[in-house]
Coordinates of C-alpha atoms in Angstrom, one line a residue:
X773 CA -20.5 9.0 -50.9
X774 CA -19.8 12.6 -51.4
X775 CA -17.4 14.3 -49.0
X776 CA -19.4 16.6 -46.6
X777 CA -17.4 19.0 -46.7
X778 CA -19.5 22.2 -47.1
X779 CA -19.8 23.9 -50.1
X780 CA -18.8 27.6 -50.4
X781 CA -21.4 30.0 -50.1
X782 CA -23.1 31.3 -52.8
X783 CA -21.1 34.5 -54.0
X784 CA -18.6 33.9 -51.7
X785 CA -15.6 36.3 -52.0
X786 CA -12.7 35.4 -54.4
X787 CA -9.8 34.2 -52.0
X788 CA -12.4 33.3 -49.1
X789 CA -10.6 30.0 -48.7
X790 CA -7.4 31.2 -48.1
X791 CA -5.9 29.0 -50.9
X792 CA -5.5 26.0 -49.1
X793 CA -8.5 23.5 -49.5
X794 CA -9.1 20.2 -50.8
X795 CA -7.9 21.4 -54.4
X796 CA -4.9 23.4 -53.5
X797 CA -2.0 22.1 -55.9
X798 CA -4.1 20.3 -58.5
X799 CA -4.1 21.0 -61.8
X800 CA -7.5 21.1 -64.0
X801 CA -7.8 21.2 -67.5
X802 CA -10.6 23.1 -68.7
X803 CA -12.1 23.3 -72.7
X804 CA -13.6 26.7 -72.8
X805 CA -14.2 28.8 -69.7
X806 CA -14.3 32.2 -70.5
X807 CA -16.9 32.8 -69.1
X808 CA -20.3 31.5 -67.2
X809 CA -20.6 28.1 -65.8
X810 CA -16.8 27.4 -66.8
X811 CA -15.1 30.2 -64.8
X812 CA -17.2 29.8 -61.9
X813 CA -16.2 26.4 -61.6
X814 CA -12.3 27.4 -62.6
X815 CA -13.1 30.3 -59.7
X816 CA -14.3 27.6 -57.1
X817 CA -11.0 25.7 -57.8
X818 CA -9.0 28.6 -57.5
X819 CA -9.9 29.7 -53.9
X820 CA -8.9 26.3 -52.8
X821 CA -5.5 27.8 -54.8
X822 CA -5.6 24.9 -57.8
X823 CA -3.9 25.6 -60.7
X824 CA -6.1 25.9 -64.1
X825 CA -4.9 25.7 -67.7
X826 CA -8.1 26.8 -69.9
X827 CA -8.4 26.0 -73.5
X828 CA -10.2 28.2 -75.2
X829 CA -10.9 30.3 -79.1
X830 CA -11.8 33.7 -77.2
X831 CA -8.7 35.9 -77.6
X832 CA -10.3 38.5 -78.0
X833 CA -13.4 40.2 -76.6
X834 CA -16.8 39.6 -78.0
X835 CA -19.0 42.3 -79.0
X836 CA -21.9 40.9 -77.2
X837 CA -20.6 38.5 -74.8
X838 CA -18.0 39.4 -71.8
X839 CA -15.0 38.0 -70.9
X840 CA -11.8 36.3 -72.5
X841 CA -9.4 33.6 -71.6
X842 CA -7.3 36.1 -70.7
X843 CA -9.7 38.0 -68.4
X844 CA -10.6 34.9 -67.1
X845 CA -6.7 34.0 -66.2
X846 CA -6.9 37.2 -64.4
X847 CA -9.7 36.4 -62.3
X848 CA -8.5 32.9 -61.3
X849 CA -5.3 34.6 -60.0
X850 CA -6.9 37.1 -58.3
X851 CA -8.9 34.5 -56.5
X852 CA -6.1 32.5 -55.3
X853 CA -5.0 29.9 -57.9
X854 CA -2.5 29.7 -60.7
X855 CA -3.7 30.3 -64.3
X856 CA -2.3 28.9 -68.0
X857 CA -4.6 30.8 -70.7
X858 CA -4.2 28.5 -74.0
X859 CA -5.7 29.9 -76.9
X860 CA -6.7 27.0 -79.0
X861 CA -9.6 25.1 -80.3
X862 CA -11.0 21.9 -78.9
X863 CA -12.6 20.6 -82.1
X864 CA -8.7 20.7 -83.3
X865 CA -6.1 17.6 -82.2
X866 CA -3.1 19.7 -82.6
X867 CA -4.3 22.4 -80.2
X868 CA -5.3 19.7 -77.7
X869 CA -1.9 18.3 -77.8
X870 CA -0.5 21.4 -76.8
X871 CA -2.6 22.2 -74.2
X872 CA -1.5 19.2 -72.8
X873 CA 1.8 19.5 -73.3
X874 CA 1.7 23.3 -72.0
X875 CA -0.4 21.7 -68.7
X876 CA 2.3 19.5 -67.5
X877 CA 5.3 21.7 -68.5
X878 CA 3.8 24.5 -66.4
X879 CA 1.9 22.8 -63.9
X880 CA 4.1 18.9 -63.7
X881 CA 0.4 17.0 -64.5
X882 CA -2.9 16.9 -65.0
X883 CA -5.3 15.8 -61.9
X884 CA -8.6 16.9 -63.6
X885 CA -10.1 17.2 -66.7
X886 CA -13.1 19.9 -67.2
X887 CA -15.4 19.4 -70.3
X888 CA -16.9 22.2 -70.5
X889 CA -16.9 23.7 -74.5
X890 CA -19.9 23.5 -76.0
X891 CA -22.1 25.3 -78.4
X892 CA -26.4 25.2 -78.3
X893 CA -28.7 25.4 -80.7
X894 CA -32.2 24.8 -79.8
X895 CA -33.2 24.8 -83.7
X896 CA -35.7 22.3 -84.7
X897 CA -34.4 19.6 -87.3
X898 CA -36.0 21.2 -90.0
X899 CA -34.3 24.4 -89.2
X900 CA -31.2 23.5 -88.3
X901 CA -28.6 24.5 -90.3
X902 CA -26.1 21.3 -91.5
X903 CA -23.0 23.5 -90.0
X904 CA -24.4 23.9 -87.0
X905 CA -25.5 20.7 -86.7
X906 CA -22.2 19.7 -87.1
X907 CA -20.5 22.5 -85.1
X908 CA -22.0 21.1 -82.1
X909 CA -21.3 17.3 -83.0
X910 CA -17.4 18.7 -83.3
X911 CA -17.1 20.7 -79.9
X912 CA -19.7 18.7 -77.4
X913 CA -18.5 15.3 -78.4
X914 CA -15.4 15.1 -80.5
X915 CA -13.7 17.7 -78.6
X916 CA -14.7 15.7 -74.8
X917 CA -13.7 12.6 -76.3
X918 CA -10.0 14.0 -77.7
X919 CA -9.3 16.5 -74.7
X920 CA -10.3 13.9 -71.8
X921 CA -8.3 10.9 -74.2
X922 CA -5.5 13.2 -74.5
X923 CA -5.0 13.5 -70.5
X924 CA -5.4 9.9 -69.9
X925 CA -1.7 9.4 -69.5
X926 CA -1.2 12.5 -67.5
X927 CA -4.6 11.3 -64.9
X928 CA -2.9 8.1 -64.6
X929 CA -0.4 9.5 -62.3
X930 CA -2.7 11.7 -60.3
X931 CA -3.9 11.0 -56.9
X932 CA -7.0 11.4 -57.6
X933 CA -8.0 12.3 -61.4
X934 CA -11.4 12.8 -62.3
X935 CA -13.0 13.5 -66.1
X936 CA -15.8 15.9 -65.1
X937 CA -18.1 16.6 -68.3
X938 CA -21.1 18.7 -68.6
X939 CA -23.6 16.9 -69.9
X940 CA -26.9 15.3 -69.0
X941 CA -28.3 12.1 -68.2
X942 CA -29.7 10.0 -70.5
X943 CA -33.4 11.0 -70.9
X944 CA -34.2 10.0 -74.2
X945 CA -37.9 11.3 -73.5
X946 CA -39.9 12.9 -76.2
X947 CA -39.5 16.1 -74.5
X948 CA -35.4 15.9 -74.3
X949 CA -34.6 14.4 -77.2
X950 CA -37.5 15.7 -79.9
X951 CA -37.2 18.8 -78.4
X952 CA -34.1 19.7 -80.6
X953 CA -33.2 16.7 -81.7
X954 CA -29.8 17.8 -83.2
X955 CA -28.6 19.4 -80.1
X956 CA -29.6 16.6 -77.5
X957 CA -27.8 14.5 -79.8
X958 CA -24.8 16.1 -79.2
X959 CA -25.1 16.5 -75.3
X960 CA -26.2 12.5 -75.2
X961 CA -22.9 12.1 -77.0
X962 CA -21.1 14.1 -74.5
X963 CA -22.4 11.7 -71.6
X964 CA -21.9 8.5 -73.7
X965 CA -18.0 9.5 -74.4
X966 CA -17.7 10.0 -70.9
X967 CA -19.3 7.0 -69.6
X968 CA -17.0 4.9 -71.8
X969 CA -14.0 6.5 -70.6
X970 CA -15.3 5.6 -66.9
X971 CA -15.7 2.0 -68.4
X972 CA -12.6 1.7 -70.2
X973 CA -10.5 3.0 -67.4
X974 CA -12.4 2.1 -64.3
X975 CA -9.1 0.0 -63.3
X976 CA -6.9 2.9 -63.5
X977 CA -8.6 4.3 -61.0
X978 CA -10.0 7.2 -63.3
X979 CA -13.2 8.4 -62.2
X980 CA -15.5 10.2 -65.5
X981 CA -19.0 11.2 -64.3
X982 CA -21.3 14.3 -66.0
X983 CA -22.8 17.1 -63.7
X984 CA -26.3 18.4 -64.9
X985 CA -28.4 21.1 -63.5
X986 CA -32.2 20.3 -62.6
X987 CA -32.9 24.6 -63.4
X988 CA -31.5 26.6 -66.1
X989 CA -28.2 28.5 -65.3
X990 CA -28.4 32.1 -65.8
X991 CA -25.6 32.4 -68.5
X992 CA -25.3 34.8 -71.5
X993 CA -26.5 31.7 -73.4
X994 CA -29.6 31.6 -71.2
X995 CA -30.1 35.2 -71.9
X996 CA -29.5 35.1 -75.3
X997 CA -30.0 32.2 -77.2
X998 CA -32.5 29.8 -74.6
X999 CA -34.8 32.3 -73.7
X1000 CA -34.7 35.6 -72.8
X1001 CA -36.0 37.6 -69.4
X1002 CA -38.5 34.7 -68.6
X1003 CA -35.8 31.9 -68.2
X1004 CA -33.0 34.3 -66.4
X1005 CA -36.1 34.9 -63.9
X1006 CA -36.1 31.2 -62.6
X1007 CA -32.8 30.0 -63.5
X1008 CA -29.9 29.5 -61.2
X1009 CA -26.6 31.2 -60.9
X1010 CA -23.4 29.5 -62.6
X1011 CA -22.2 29.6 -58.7
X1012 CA -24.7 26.5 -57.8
X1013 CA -22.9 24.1 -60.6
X1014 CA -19.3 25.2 -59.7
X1015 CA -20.5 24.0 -55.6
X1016 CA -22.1 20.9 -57.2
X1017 CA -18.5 20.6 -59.3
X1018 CA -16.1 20.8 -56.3
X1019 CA -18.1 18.7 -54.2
X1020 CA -17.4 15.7 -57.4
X1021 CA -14.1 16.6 -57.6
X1022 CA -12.8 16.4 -54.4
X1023 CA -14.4 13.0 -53.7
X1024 CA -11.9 9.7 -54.2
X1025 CA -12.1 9.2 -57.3
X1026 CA -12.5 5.6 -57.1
X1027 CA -15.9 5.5 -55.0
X1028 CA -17.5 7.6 -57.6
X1029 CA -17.7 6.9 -61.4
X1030 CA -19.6 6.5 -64.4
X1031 CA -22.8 8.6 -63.0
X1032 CA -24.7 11.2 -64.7
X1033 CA -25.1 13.5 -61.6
X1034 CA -27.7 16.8 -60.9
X1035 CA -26.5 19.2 -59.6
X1036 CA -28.8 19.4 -56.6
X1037 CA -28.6 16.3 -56.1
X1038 CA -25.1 16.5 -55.0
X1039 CA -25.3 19.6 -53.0
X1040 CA -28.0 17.7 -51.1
X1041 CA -25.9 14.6 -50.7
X1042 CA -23.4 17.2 -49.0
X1043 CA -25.8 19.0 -47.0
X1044 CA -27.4 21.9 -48.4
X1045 CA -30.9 21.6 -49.0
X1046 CA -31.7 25.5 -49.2
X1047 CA -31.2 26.7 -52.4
X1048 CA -32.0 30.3 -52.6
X1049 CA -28.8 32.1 -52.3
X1050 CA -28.1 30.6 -55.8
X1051 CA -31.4 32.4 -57.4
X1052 CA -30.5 34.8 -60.3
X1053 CA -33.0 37.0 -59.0
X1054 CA -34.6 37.1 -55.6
X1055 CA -36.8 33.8 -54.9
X1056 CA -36.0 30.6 -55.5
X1057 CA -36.8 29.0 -58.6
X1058 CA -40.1 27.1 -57.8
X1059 CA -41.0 23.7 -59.9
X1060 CA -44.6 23.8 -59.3
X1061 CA -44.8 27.0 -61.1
X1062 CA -42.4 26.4 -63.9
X1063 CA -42.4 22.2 -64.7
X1064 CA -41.2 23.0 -68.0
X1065 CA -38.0 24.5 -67.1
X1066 CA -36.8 21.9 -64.2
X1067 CA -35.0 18.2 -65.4
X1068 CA -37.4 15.0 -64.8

């Protein structure tokens, strides 16, 4: 079971917590998190005052996305927790090594490990472009196998480590998988690395499980790449997977592992059943109205 312990409300304040929750002290390991679903989880951390070491390529700013690792840095200190920025690239072993290394000289160990890099393309497998194709084979599934193998010796000697990765279940439907073939691939491999780990080091005490929303997360990616105004209207704010996050990572690891887990699911299992202060715009997302857009 799931800890009960109430999530924080959606928007909440940075520092709301005080520092001192059920994370205060432990030290995550994030691929990516720049932005989106990856600093609001590294922001839910942080008002609990955790300490977060991000690996990430975006040094600089984007000219159409916002946000780098070091802006992110500054917001995760602002909110109450320590911050390493490590410019790097997951798909590389080298900077994975040092990220490491860099995470336990600063920080003493590694109690968590985020997944959280990864790169969509919706393309159809005519369309898709070989690079691409294996762009997101490199990031999604190389780079959670190497980052969360990497750490293994450090989340041996945690309290309570956890691999978090964020990936889906398993739904090998024709309207998952031939969707966009090349990128459910790559997500599906995401899940299956993580899995494994939870199978290979299940007796370590190691718990690896995936987080998946039911709704689309309003992200610059949503906006962007997925689909526009129409999806941003009935999607869910990044803030609803960082509460679903927290709620897996602050539960013993060894009662929970090798699960693909939704999102909503878990907030349920820990008591919130209304979901509307995570709409991205007023009104909750409805799945009568939209069954294309929700997980089944």
């Amino acid at each position: 079971m799931i800890p009960t312990t109430p999530p924080a409300a959606a928007g909440a304040a940075p520092g709301a917590s005080g520092g001192v929750g059920l994370l205060s002290g432990k030290t995550i390991l994030m691929s990516g998190g720049s932005r989106g679903i990856g600093l609001a989880i590294a922001l839910r951390a942080a008002r609990d005052g955790a300490n977060i070491a991000m690996l990430a390529k975006t040094d600089t700013p984007h000219p159409k996305l916002p946000g780098t690792v070091h802006t992110a840095a500054d917001e995760i200190r602002a909110a109450g927790g320590q911050a390493l920025p490590i410019v790097g690239d997951v798909r590389d072993e080298a900077s994975i090594t040092e990220a490491v290394m860099r995470t336990v000289g600063e920080f003493g160990g590694i109690d968590i490990v985020v997944n959280n890099a990864s790169v969509i393309d919706l393309s159809g497998s005519l369309e898709l472009a070989t690079k691409k194709y294996d762009l997101m084979q490199d990031v999604n599934v190389r780079g959670t196998f190497l980052l969360s193998r990497a750490a293994v010796p450090q989340l041996k000697d945690a309290e309570n480590p956890h691999i978090l990765s964020l990936s889906p279940p398993l739904n090998v439907t024709p309207k998952w998988l031939g969707a966009h073939t090349g990128y459910s691939l790559a997500k599906f491999g995401m899940t299956m690395a993580t899995l494994g780990l939870a199978a290979e080091f299940a007796e370590a005490g190691i718990a690896a499980n995936t987080l998946w929303p039911r709704t689309t997360i309003a992200t610059a990616a949503v906006q962007n790449v997925i689909g526009g105004d129409r999806l941003m209207a009935v999607s869910r704010t990044p803030e609803i997977y960082a509460d679903a996050a927290y709620e897996v990572l602050i539960a013993p690891a060894r009662e929970r592992t090798g699960q693909t887990l939704i999102v909503e699911d878990v907030l349920e299992a820990a008591g919130v059943t209304d979901f509307s202060a995570y709409a991205a715009v007023p009104g909750t997302p409805d799945e009568a109205l939209y069954p294309d857009i929700f997980l089944d």
